[in-house]
PDB file of C-alpha atoms in Angstrom:
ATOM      1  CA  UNK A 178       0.000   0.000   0.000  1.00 48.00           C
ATOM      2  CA  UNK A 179       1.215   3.336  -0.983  1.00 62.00           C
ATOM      3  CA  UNK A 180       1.423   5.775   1.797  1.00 77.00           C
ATOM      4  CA  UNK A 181      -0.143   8.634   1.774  1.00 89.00           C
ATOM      5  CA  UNK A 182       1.329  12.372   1.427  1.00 92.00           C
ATOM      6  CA  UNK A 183      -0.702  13.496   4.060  1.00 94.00           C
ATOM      7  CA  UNK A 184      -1.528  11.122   6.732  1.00 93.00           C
ATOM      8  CA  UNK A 185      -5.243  10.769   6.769  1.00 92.00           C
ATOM      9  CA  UNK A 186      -4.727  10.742  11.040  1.00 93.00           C
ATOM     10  CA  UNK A 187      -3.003  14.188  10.848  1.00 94.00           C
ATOM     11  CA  UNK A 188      -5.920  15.759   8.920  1.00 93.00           C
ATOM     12  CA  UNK A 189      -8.374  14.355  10.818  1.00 94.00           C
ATOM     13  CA  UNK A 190      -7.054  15.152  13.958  1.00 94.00           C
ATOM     14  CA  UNK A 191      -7.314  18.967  12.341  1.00 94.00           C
ATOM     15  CA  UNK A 192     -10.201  18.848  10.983  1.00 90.00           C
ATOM     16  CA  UNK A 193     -11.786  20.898  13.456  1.00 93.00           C
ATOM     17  CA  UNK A 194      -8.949  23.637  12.875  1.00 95.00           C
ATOM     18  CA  UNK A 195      -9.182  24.235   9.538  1.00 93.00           C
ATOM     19  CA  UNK A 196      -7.553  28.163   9.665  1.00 95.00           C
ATOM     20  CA  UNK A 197      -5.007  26.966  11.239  1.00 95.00           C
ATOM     21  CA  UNK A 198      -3.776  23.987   9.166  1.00 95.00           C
ATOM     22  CA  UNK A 199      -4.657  26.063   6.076  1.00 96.00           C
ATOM     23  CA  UNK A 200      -1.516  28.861   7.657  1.00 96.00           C
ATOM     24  CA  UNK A 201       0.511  25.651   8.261  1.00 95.00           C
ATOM     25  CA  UNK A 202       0.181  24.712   4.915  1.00 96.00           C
ATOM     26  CA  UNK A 203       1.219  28.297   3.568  1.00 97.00           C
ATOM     27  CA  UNK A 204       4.106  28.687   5.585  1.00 96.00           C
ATOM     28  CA  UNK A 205       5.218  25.793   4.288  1.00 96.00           C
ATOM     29  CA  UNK A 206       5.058  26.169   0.718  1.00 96.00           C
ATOM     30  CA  UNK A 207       5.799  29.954   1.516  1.00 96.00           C
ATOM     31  CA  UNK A 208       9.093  29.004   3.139  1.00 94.00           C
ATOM     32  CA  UNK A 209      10.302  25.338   2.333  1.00 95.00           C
ATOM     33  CA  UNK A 210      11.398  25.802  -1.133  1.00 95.00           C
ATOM     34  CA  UNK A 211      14.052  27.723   0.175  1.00 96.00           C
ATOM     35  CA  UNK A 212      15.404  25.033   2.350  1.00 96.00           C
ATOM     36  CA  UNK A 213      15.312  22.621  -0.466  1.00 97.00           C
ATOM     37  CA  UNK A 214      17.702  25.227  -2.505  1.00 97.00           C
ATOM     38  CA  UNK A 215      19.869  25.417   0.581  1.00 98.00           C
ATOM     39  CA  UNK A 216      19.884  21.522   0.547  1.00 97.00           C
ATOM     40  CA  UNK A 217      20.586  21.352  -2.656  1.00 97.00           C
ATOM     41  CA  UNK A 218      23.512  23.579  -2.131  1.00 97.00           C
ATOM     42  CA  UNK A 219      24.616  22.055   1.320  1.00 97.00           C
ATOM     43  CA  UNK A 220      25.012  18.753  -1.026  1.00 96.00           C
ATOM     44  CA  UNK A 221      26.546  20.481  -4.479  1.00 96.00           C
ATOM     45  CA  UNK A 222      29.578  21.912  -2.223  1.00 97.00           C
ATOM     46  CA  UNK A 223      29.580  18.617  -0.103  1.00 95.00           C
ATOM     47  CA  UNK A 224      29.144  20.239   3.078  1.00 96.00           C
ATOM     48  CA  UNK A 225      28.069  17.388   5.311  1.00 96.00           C
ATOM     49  CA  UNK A 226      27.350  19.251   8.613  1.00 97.00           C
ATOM     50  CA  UNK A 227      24.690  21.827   6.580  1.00 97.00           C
ATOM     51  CA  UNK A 228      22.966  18.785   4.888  1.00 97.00           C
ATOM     52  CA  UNK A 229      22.953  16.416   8.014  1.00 97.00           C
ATOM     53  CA  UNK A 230      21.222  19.731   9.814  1.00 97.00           C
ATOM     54  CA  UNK A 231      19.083  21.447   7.371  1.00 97.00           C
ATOM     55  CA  UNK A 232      17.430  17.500   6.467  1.00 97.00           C
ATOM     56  CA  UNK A 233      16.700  17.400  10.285  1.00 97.00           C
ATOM     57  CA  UNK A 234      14.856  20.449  10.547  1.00 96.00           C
ATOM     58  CA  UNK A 235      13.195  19.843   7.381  1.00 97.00           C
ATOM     59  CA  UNK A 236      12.291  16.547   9.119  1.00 97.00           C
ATOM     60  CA  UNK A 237      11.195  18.060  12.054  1.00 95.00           C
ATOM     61  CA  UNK A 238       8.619  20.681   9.772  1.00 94.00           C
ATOM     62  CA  UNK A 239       7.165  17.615   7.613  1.00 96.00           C
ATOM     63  CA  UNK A 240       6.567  15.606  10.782  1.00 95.00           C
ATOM     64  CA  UNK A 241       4.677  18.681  12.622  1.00 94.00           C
ATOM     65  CA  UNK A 242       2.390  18.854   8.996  1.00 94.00           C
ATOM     66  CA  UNK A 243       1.876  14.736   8.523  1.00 94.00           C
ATOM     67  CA  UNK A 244       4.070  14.994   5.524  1.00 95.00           C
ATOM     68  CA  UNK A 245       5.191  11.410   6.263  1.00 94.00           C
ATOM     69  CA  UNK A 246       6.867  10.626   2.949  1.00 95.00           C
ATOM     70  CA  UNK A 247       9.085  13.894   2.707  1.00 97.00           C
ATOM     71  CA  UNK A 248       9.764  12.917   6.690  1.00 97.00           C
ATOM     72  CA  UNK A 249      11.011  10.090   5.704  1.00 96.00           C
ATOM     73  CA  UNK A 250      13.254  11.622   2.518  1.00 97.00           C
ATOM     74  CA  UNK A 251      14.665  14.133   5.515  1.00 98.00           C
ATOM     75  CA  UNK A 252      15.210  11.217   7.642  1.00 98.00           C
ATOM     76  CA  UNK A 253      17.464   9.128   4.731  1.00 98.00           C
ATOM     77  CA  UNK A 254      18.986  12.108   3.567  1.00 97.00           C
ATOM     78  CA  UNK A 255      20.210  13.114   7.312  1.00 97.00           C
ATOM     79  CA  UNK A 256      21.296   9.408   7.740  1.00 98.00           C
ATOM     80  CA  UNK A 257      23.205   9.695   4.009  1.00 97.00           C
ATOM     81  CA  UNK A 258      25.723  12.890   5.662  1.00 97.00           C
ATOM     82  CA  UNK A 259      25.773  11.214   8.331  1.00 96.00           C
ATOM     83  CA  UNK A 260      27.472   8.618   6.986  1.00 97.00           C
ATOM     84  CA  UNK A 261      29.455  11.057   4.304  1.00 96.00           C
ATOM     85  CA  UNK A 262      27.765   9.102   1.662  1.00 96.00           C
ATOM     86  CA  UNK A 263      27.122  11.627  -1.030  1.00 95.00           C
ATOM     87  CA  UNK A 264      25.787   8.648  -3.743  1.00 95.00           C
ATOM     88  CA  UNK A 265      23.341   8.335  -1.608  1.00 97.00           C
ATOM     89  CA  UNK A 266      22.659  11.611  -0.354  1.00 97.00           C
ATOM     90  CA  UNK A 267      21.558  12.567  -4.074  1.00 96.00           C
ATOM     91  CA  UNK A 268      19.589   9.556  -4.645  1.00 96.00           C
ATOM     92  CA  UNK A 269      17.594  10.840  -1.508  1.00 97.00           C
ATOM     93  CA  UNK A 270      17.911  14.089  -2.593  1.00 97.00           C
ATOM     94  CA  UNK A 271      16.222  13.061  -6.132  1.00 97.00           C
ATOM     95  CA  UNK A 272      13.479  11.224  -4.170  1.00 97.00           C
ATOM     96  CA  UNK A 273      13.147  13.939  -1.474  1.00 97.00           C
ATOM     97  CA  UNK A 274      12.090  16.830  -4.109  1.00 97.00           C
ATOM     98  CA  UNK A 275       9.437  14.772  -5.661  1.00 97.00           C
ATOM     99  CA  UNK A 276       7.725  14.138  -2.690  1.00 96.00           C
ATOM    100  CA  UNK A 277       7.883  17.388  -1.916  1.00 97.00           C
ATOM    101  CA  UNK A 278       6.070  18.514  -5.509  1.00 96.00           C
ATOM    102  CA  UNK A 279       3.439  15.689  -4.249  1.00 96.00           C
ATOM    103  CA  UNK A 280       3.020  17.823  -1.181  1.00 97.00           C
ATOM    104  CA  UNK A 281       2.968  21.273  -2.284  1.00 97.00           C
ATOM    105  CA  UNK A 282       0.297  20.159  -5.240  1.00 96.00           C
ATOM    106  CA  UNK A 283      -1.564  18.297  -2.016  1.00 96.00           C
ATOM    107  CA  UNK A 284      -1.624  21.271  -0.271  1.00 96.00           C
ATOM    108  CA  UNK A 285      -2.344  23.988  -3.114  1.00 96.00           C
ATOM    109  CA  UNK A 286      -5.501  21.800  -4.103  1.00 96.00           C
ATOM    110  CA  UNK A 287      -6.532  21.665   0.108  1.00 95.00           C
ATOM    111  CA  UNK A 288      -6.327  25.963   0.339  1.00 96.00           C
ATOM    112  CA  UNK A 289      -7.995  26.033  -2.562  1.00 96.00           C
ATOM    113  CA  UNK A 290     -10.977  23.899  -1.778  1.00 94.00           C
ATOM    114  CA  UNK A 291     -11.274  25.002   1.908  1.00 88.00           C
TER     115      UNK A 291
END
């Protein structure tokens, strides 16, 4: 079974709060593609330390949301610098910017229907 980019518990334990997931959901796509480019950039110049630490807060942001699929993209990538293996880091990286495309298209579709 595929899992789902939003975990069904998350949104119904908000669905009583809808205002306030709806300004979770823009500060996320207001302010996540930025970490993503600083990712992207901890991992071009190899800088282990930066990716290990911006994939755990980017961890910590999907897990707060119910984004358990880019969670678990953070939580490979962080695992990838922490063992310096940059192969792998960019695999995760690859898998870790889809997922979050599935998410930001998940959450464009929920402000705009709520």
């Amino acid at each position: 079974m595929e899992q789902e980019i939003i975990d069904s518990k998350f949104l119904e334990s908000m669905s009583g709060k809808r205002p306030f997931l709806k300004r979770m959901f823009t500060v996320f796509i207001s302010q996540e593609p930025k970490r993503i480019m600083e990712i992207k950039d901890a991992l071009d110049s190899r800088d282990v330390e930066r990716l290990r630490h911006l994939a755990h807060s980017l961890k910590g942001g999907a897990a707060t949301i119910g984004v358990e699929r880019v969670r678990q993209c953070c939580l490979a990538l962080e695992n990838a610098s922490k063992a310096r293996d940059m192969d792998a880091a960019m695999t995760h990286m690859g898998e870790l910017e889809a997922e979050m495309r599935h998410a930001y298209a998940f959450m464009f579709n929920f402000l705009a229907n709520n």
